[in-house]
Amino acid sequence: DIVMTQSPFSLAVSEGEMVTINCKSSQSLLSSGNQKNYLAWYQQKPGQSPKLLIYYASTRQSGVPDRFIGSGSGTDFTLTISDVQAEDLADYYCLQHYSYPYTFGAGTKLELK
Amino acid sequence: EVQLVESGGGLVQPGRSLKLSCAASGFTFSNYYMAWVRQAPKKGLEWVATISTSGSRTYYPDSVKGRFTISRDNAKSSLYLQMNSLKSEDTATYYCARQGAAMGYWGQGVMVTVSS
């Protein structure tokens, strides 16, 4: 099974700051067939379902603000949120869907400082 | 508009069974793999099962393999999760999700509590 190591566990930020969340996979998520990384990022606000932010490591889902940026390839991935807004306070998860069993990172809680 | 609506949750005793349903609308259901993902109270997300478009292929993690069965009825645009031999650690909110480039659409979730 592919293990997803996500860090940090929590992050306290002020509005307007930039934050980075990291996810490291135990195996490469890069498909040699189509050169895509099968890594997605989700945002989950309290009491809500997870919302897809980024897929294929760096493609923003329709309607997601451009302050959310996904990067990385192979085994190391980053979600960057520039100019954090109060509405961005939530839990964030990475997901590998390269191979079954699909596995999520443990999550990162973004809180207000 | 894509909509996924789960139902069938509730309180069940350990060792018993429960069947969840997910009604899909707003897209051609038969064109997509579908999945179930769960989240224990105050915990992270765990993928539970995936089914192919025709239903001929299914995938599970070891934690539920042999106890849970995912199925679908494309004529009814519905997804199911039959859960047998339930354990206390199966207590969670269960989400139905549409798989595409990733799991792009999720239902609102349904709570399953396994307790005596």
PDB file of C-alpha atoms in Angstrom:
ATOM      1  CA  ASP A   1       0.000   0.000   0.000  1.00  0.00           C
ATOM      2  CA  ILE A   2       1.117   3.563  -0.680  1.00  0.00           C
ATOM      3  CA  VAL A   3       1.591   5.538   2.523  1.00  0.00           C
ATOM      4  CA  MET A   4       0.849   9.259   2.404  1.00  0.00           C
ATOM      5  CA  THR A   5       2.764  11.335   4.951  1.00  0.00           C
ATOM      6  CA  GLN A   6       1.183  14.755   5.311  1.00  0.00           C
ATOM      7  CA  SER A   7       2.641  17.665   7.284  1.00  0.00           C
ATOM      8  CA  PRO A   8       2.158  19.696   9.343  1.00  0.00           C
ATOM      9  CA  PHE A   9      -0.663  18.307  11.480  1.00  0.00           C
ATOM     10  CA  SER A  10      -1.877  21.840  12.180  1.00  0.00           C
ATOM     11  CA  LEU A  11      -1.035  25.367  11.165  1.00  0.00           C
ATOM     12  CA  ALA A  12      -1.986  28.680  12.769  1.00  0.00           C
ATOM     13  CA  VAL A  13      -2.035  31.607  10.356  1.00  0.00           C
ATOM     14  CA  SER A  14      -3.174  35.196  10.038  1.00  0.00           C
ATOM     15  CA  GLU A  15      -5.269  36.458   7.163  1.00  0.00           C
ATOM     16  CA  GLY A  16      -3.119  37.502   4.236  1.00  0.00           C
ATOM     17  CA  GLU A  17      -0.297  35.069   5.005  1.00  0.00           C
ATOM     18  CA  MET A  18       0.910  32.319   2.715  1.00  0.00           C
ATOM     19  CA  VAL A  19       0.918  28.705   3.888  1.00  0.00           C
ATOM     20  CA  THR A  20       2.275  25.451   2.528  1.00  0.00           C
ATOM     21  CA  ILE A  21       1.090  21.940   3.252  1.00  0.00           C
ATOM     22  CA  ASN A  22       3.200  18.979   2.254  1.00  0.00           C
ATOM     23  CA  CYS A  23       2.430  15.439   1.247  1.00  0.00           C
ATOM     24  CA  LYS A  24       4.983  12.723   0.623  1.00  0.00           C
ATOM     25  CA  SER A  25       4.100   9.365  -0.887  1.00  0.00           C
ATOM     26  CA  SER A  26       5.977   6.129  -0.256  1.00  0.00           C
ATOM     27  CA  GLN A  27       5.948   5.389  -3.998  1.00  0.00           C
ATOM     28  CA  SER A  28       5.908   7.539  -7.100  1.00  0.00           C
ATOM     29  CA  LEU A  29       2.466   8.728  -8.174  1.00  0.00           C
ATOM     30  CA  LEU A  30       3.646   9.635 -11.665  1.00  0.00           C
ATOM     31  CA  SER A  31       2.135   7.567 -14.454  1.00  0.00           C
ATOM     32  CA  SER A  32       4.639   6.767 -17.178  1.00  0.00           C
ATOM     33  CA  GLY A  33       1.766   6.395 -19.625  1.00  0.00           C
ATOM     34  CA  ASN A  34       0.359   9.925 -19.459  1.00  0.00           C
ATOM     35  CA  GLN A  35       2.923  11.769 -17.296  1.00  0.00           C
ATOM     36  CA  LYS A  36       0.237  12.686 -14.786  1.00  0.00           C
ATOM     37  CA  ASN A  37       0.640  12.567 -11.011  1.00  0.00           C
ATOM     38  CA  TYR A  38      -2.356  10.913  -9.373  1.00  0.00           C
ATOM     39  CA  LEU A  39      -2.450  13.221  -6.370  1.00  0.00           C
ATOM     40  CA  ALA A  40      -5.436  15.318  -5.292  1.00  0.00           C
ATOM     41  CA  TRP A  41      -6.031  17.898  -2.574  1.00  0.00           C
ATOM     42  CA  TYR A  42      -9.293  18.347  -0.643  1.00  0.00           C
ATOM     43  CA  GLN A  43     -10.656  20.999   1.679  1.00  0.00           C
ATOM     44  CA  GLN A  44     -13.156  20.081   4.375  1.00  0.00           C
ATOM     45  CA  LYS A  45     -14.934  22.673   6.464  1.00  0.00           C
ATOM     46  CA  PRO A  46     -16.675  21.695   9.729  1.00  0.00           C
ATOM     47  CA  GLY A  47     -19.900  19.814   9.111  1.00  0.00           C
ATOM     48  CA  GLN A  48     -19.358  19.676   5.356  1.00  0.00           C
ATOM     49  CA  SER A  49     -18.283  17.097   2.808  1.00  0.00           C
ATOM     50  CA  PRO A  50     -14.761  17.260   1.381  1.00  0.00           C
ATOM     51  CA  LYS A  51     -14.376  19.540  -1.616  1.00  0.00           C
ATOM     52  CA  LEU A  52     -11.898  18.815  -4.415  1.00  0.00           C
ATOM     53  CA  LEU A  53      -9.414  21.669  -4.853  1.00  0.00           C
ATOM     54  CA  ILE A  54      -6.621  20.248  -7.007  1.00  0.00           C
ATOM     55  CA  TYR A  55      -6.236  17.101  -9.105  1.00  0.00           C
ATOM     56  CA  TYR A  56      -3.332  15.651 -11.092  1.00  0.00           C
ATOM     57  CA  ALA A  57      -1.159  17.437  -8.511  1.00  0.00           C
ATOM     58  CA  SER A  58      -1.515  20.893 -10.057  1.00  0.00           C
ATOM     59  CA  THR A  59      -4.818  21.250 -11.928  1.00  0.00           C
ATOM     60  CA  ARG A  60      -7.244  23.505 -10.127  1.00  0.00           C
ATOM     61  CA  GLN A  61     -10.859  22.307  -9.995  1.00  0.00           C
ATOM     62  CA  SER A  62     -13.344  24.631 -11.680  1.00  0.00           C
ATOM     63  CA  GLY A  63     -14.392  27.467  -9.383  1.00  0.00           C
ATOM     64  CA  VAL A  64     -11.451  27.116  -6.987  1.00  0.00           C
ATOM     65  CA  PRO A  65      -9.715  30.468  -6.341  1.00  0.00           C
ATOM     66  CA  ASP A  66      -6.307  30.864  -7.910  1.00  0.00           C
ATOM     67  CA  ARG A  67      -4.720  31.442  -4.508  1.00  0.00           C
ATOM     68  CA  PHE A  68      -4.764  27.635  -4.174  1.00  0.00           C
ATOM     69  CA  ILE A  69      -1.735  26.208  -5.991  1.00  0.00           C
ATOM     70  CA  GLY A  70      -0.703  22.576  -6.219  1.00  0.00           C
ATOM     71  CA  SER A  71       2.814  21.550  -7.149  1.00  0.00           C
ATOM     72  CA  GLY A  72       5.201  18.632  -7.064  1.00  0.00           C
ATOM     73  CA  SER A  73       5.816  15.384  -8.872  1.00  0.00           C
ATOM     74  CA  GLY A  74       6.786  11.816  -8.159  1.00  0.00           C
ATOM     75  CA  THR A  75       6.694  11.470  -4.389  1.00  0.00           C
ATOM     76  CA  ASP A  76       6.727  15.048  -3.069  1.00  0.00           C
ATOM     77  CA  PHE A  77       3.770  17.386  -3.321  1.00  0.00           C
ATOM     78  CA  THR A  78       2.762  20.763  -1.927  1.00  0.00           C
ATOM     79  CA  LEU A  79      -0.443  22.726  -1.568  1.00  0.00           C
ATOM     80  CA  THR A  80       0.220  26.448  -1.290  1.00  0.00           C
ATOM     81  CA  ILE A  81      -2.443  28.897  -0.210  1.00  0.00           C
ATOM     82  CA  SER A  82      -1.396  32.469  -0.851  1.00  0.00           C
ATOM     83  CA  ASP A  83      -3.160  35.377   0.842  1.00  0.00           C
ATOM     84  CA  VAL A  84      -5.101  33.141   3.277  1.00  0.00           C
ATOM     85  CA  GLN A  85      -8.684  34.247   3.851  1.00  0.00           C
ATOM     86  CA  ALA A  86     -10.881  33.496   6.870  1.00  0.00           C
ATOM     87  CA  GLU A  87     -13.007  31.260   4.645  1.00  0.00           C
ATOM     88  CA  ASP A  88      -9.949  29.040   4.025  1.00  0.00           C
ATOM     89  CA  LEU A  89      -9.878  27.846   7.631  1.00  0.00           C
ATOM     90  CA  ALA A  90     -10.557  24.149   7.282  1.00  0.00           C
ATOM     91  CA  ASP A  91      -8.967  20.709   7.219  1.00  0.00           C
ATOM     92  CA  TYR A  92      -6.935  19.799   4.153  1.00  0.00           C
ATOM     93  CA  TYR A  93      -6.217  16.282   2.889  1.00  0.00           C
ATOM     94  CA  CYS A  94      -4.103  14.832   0.121  1.00  0.00           C
ATOM     95  CA  LEU A  95      -5.196  11.668  -1.687  1.00  0.00           C
ATOM     96  CA  GLN A  96      -3.268   9.286  -3.884  1.00  0.00           C
ATOM     97  CA  HIS A  97      -5.420   7.615  -6.532  1.00  0.00           C
ATOM     98  CA  TYR A  98      -2.529   6.064  -8.433  1.00  0.00           C
ATOM     99  CA  SER A  99      -3.211   2.561  -7.194  1.00  0.00           C
ATOM    100  CA  TYR A 100      -5.625   0.663  -4.980  1.00  0.00           C
ATOM    101  CA  PRO A 101      -6.009   0.855  -2.070  1.00  0.00           C
ATOM    102  CA  TYR A 102      -6.427   4.610  -2.394  1.00  0.00           C
ATOM    103  CA  THR A 103      -4.928   6.371   0.611  1.00  0.00           C
ATOM    104  CA  PHE A 104      -5.356   9.783   2.183  1.00  0.00           C
ATOM    105  CA  GLY A 105      -2.902  11.843   4.166  1.00  0.00           C
ATOM    106  CA  ALA A 106      -3.735  12.295   7.848  1.00  0.00           C
ATOM    107  CA  GLY A 107      -4.894  15.856   7.282  1.00  0.00           C
ATOM    108  CA  THR A 108      -3.789  19.384   8.159  1.00  0.00           C
ATOM    109  CA  LYS A 109      -5.911  21.697  10.279  1.00  0.00           C
ATOM    110  CA  LEU A 110      -5.626  25.335   9.243  1.00  0.00           C
ATOM    111  CA  GLU A 111      -6.516  27.631  12.143  1.00  0.00           C
ATOM    112  CA  LEU A 112      -6.581  31.338  12.790  1.00  0.00           C
ATOM    113  CA  LYS A 113      -3.664  32.750  14.806  1.00  0.00           C
TER     114      LYS A 113
ATOM    115  CA  GLU B   1     -26.018  19.908 -11.298  1.00  0.00           C
ATOM    116  CA  VAL B   2     -24.360  16.795  -9.919  1.00  0.00           C
ATOM    117  CA  GLN B   3     -26.160  15.482  -6.848  1.00  0.00           C
ATOM    118  CA  LEU B   4     -25.341  12.503  -4.667  1.00  0.00           C
ATOM    119  CA  VAL B   5     -27.724  11.696  -1.824  1.00  0.00           C
ATOM    120  CA  GLU B   6     -26.894   8.947   0.666  1.00  0.00           C
ATOM    121  CA  SER B   7     -29.408   7.132   2.828  1.00  0.00           C
ATOM    122  CA  GLY B   8     -29.730   4.069   5.001  1.00  0.00           C
ATOM    123  CA  GLY B   9     -27.546   4.980   7.946  1.00  0.00           C
ATOM    124  CA  GLY B  10     -28.400   4.538  11.592  1.00  0.00           C
ATOM    125  CA  LEU B  11     -27.603   2.707  14.809  1.00  0.00           C
ATOM    126  CA  VAL B  12     -26.762  -0.983  14.473  1.00  0.00           C
ATOM    127  CA  GLN B  13     -25.432  -3.592  16.880  1.00  0.00           C
ATOM    128  CA  PRO B  14     -21.991  -5.137  16.419  1.00  0.00           C
ATOM    129  CA  GLY B  15     -22.090  -8.166  14.141  1.00  0.00           C
ATOM    130  CA  ARG B  16     -25.217  -7.026  12.333  1.00  0.00           C
ATOM    131  CA  SER B  17     -25.658  -5.729   8.789  1.00  0.00           C
ATOM    132  CA  LEU B  18     -26.668  -2.475   7.148  1.00  0.00           C
ATOM    133  CA  LYS B  19     -27.074  -1.376   3.537  1.00  0.00           C
ATOM    134  CA  LEU B  20     -26.361   2.160   2.403  1.00  0.00           C
ATOM    135  CA  SER B  21     -27.729   3.688  -0.777  1.00  0.00           C
ATOM    136  CA  CYS B  22     -26.663   6.657  -2.863  1.00  0.00           C
ATOM    137  CA  ALA B  23     -28.997   8.236  -5.404  1.00  0.00           C
ATOM    138  CA  ALA B  24     -27.168  10.041  -8.204  1.00  0.00           C
ATOM    139  CA  SER B  25     -28.471  12.704 -10.549  1.00  0.00           C
ATOM    140  CA  GLY B  26     -27.222  15.438 -12.848  1.00  0.00           C
ATOM    141  CA  PHE B  27     -24.787  13.253 -14.802  1.00  0.00           C
ATOM    142  CA  THR B  28     -24.668  10.004 -16.769  1.00  0.00           C
ATOM    143  CA  PHE B  29     -24.178   7.619 -13.846  1.00  0.00           C
ATOM    144  CA  SER B  30     -23.169   4.645 -15.974  1.00  0.00           C
ATOM    145  CA  ASN B  31     -20.135   6.523 -17.318  1.00  0.00           C
ATOM    146  CA  TYR B  32     -18.370   6.867 -13.991  1.00  0.00           C
ATOM    147  CA  TYR B  33     -16.587   4.721 -11.466  1.00  0.00           C
ATOM    148  CA  MET B  34     -18.114   5.337  -8.048  1.00  0.00           C
ATOM    149  CA  ALA B  35     -16.708   5.100  -4.540  1.00  0.00           C
ATOM    150  CA  TRP B  36     -17.496   5.109  -0.845  1.00  0.00           C
ATOM    151  CA  VAL B  37     -15.295   7.006   1.599  1.00  0.00           C
ATOM    152  CA  ARG B  38     -15.792   7.139   5.362  1.00  0.00           C
ATOM    153  CA  GLN B  39     -14.749   9.396   8.203  1.00  0.00           C
ATOM    154  CA  ALA B  40     -14.813   8.273  11.822  1.00  0.00           C
ATOM    155  CA  PRO B  41     -15.799  10.979  14.346  1.00  0.00           C
ATOM    156  CA  LYS B  42     -13.048  13.599  14.644  1.00  0.00           C
ATOM    157  CA  LYS B  43     -10.788  11.497  12.379  1.00  0.00           C
ATOM    158  CA  GLY B  44      -9.469  11.627   8.826  1.00  0.00           C
ATOM    159  CA  LEU B  45     -10.790  10.237   5.573  1.00  0.00           C
ATOM    160  CA  GLU B  46     -10.592   6.558   4.636  1.00  0.00           C
ATOM    161  CA  TRP B  47     -11.402   5.144   1.205  1.00  0.00           C
ATOM    162  CA  VAL B  48     -13.751   2.153   1.577  1.00  0.00           C
ATOM    163  CA  ALA B  49     -14.674   0.836  -1.874  1.00  0.00           C
ATOM    164  CA  THR B  50     -14.754   1.545  -5.600  1.00  0.00           C
ATOM    165  CA  ILE B  51     -16.808  -0.006  -8.388  1.00  0.00           C
ATOM    166  CA  SER B  52     -16.271   0.142 -12.141  1.00  0.00           C
ATOM    167  CA  THR B  53     -18.816   1.517 -14.582  1.00  0.00           C
ATOM    168  CA  SER B  54     -20.386  -1.860 -15.338  1.00  0.00           C
ATOM    169  CA  GLY B  55     -19.966  -3.204 -11.839  1.00  0.00           C
ATOM    170  CA  SER B  56     -17.690  -6.001 -12.989  1.00  0.00           C
ATOM    171  CA  ARG B  57     -14.712  -4.764 -10.980  1.00  0.00           C
ATOM    172  CA  THR B  58     -14.657  -3.826  -7.323  1.00  0.00           C
ATOM    173  CA  TYR B  59     -11.860  -2.711  -5.020  1.00  0.00           C
ATOM    174  CA  TYR B  60     -11.583  -2.631  -1.221  1.00  0.00           C
ATOM    175  CA  PRO B  61      -8.980  -1.952   1.458  1.00  0.00           C
ATOM    176  CA  ASP B  62      -8.089  -4.837   3.764  1.00  0.00           C
ATOM    177  CA  SER B  63     -10.035  -3.200   6.616  1.00  0.00           C
ATOM    178  CA  VAL B  64     -13.395  -4.014   4.969  1.00  0.00           C
ATOM    179  CA  LYS B  65     -12.575  -6.727   2.416  1.00  0.00           C
ATOM    180  CA  GLY B  66     -14.833  -9.725   2.863  1.00  0.00           C
ATOM    181  CA  ARG B  67     -17.334  -7.770   4.992  1.00  0.00           C
ATOM    182  CA  PHE B  68     -18.429  -4.910   2.704  1.00  0.00           C
ATOM    183  CA  THR B  69     -19.809  -5.204  -0.831  1.00  0.00           C
ATOM    184  CA  ILE B  70     -20.195  -2.300  -3.218  1.00  0.00           C
ATOM    185  CA  SER B  71     -22.731  -2.577  -6.023  1.00  0.00           C
ATOM    186  CA  ARG B  72     -24.620  -0.390  -8.445  1.00  0.00           C
ATOM    187  CA  ASP B  73     -27.802  -0.267 -10.507  1.00  0.00           C
ATOM    188  CA  ASN B  74     -27.138   1.867 -13.565  1.00  0.00           C
ATOM    189  CA  ALA B  75     -30.801   1.790 -14.586  1.00  0.00           C
ATOM    190  CA  LYS B  76     -31.680   3.451 -11.291  1.00  0.00           C
ATOM    191  CA  SER B  77     -28.540   5.646 -11.073  1.00  0.00           C
ATOM    192  CA  SER B  78     -27.928   4.191  -7.660  1.00  0.00           C
ATOM    193  CA  LEU B  79     -24.904   3.028  -5.697  1.00  0.00           C
ATOM    194  CA  TYR B  80     -25.004   0.687  -2.721  1.00  0.00           C
ATOM    195  CA  LEU B  81     -22.790  -0.487   0.124  1.00  0.00           C
ATOM    196  CA  GLN B  82     -23.755  -3.681   1.890  1.00  0.00           C
ATOM    197  CA  MET B  83     -21.977  -3.813   5.236  1.00  0.00           C
ATOM    198  CA  ASN B  84     -21.899  -7.117   7.112  1.00  0.00           C
ATOM    199  CA  SER B  85     -20.303  -8.197  10.389  1.00  0.00           C
ATOM    200  CA  LEU B  86     -20.146  -4.603  11.505  1.00  0.00           C
ATOM    201  CA  LYS B  87     -17.630  -3.601  14.157  1.00  0.00           C
ATOM    202  CA  SER B  88     -17.443  -0.593  16.455  1.00  0.00           C
ATOM    203  CA  GLU B  89     -14.554   0.729  14.354  1.00  0.00           C
ATOM    204  CA  ASP B  90     -16.906   0.978  11.363  1.00  0.00           C
ATOM    205  CA  THR B  91     -18.676   3.853  13.127  1.00  0.00           C
ATOM    206  CA  ALA B  92     -18.312   6.794  10.744  1.00  0.00           C
ATOM    207  CA  THR B  93     -19.949   9.138   8.314  1.00  0.00           C
ATOM    208  CA  TYR B  94     -20.076   7.403   4.940  1.00  0.00           C
ATOM    209  CA  TYR B  95     -19.780   9.473   1.775  1.00  0.00           C
ATOM    210  CA  CYS B  96     -20.664   8.462  -1.751  1.00  0.00           C
ATOM    211  CA  ALA B  97     -18.300   9.986  -4.333  1.00  0.00           C
ATOM    212  CA  ARG B  98     -18.021  10.161  -8.100  1.00  0.00           C
ATOM    213  CA  GLN B  99     -14.621   9.159  -9.426  1.00  0.00           C
ATOM    214  CA  GLY B 100     -13.244  10.992 -12.424  1.00  0.00           C
ATOM    215  CA  ALA B 101      -9.838  12.645 -12.522  1.00  0.00           C
ATOM    216  CA  ALA B 102     -10.156  12.305  -8.766  1.00  0.00           C
ATOM    217  CA  MET B 103     -13.159  11.996  -6.454  1.00  0.00           C
ATOM    218  CA  GLY B 104     -14.643  15.238  -7.650  1.00  0.00           C
ATOM    219  CA  TYR B 105     -18.172  15.134  -6.272  1.00  0.00           C
ATOM    220  CA  TRP B 106     -19.318  13.965  -2.857  1.00  0.00           C
ATOM    221  CA  GLY B 107     -22.645  13.475  -1.167  1.00  0.00           C
ATOM    222  CA  GLN B 108     -23.522  15.039   2.170  1.00  0.00           C
ATOM    223  CA  GLY B 109     -22.780  11.795   3.994  1.00  0.00           C
ATOM    224  CA  VAL B 110     -24.753   9.418   6.174  1.00  0.00           C
ATOM    225  CA  MET B 111     -23.899   8.445   9.738  1.00  0.00           C
ATOM    226  CA  VAL B 112     -23.459   4.817  10.759  1.00  0.00           C
ATOM    227  CA  THR B 113     -23.089   4.035  14.454  1.00  0.00           C
ATOM    228  CA  VAL B 114     -22.141   0.519  15.513  1.00  0.00           C
ATOM    229  CA  SER B 115     -22.877   0.047  19.189  1.00  0.00           C
ATOM    230  CA  SER B 116     -24.678  -2.290  21.537  1.00  0.00           C
TER     231      SER B 116
END
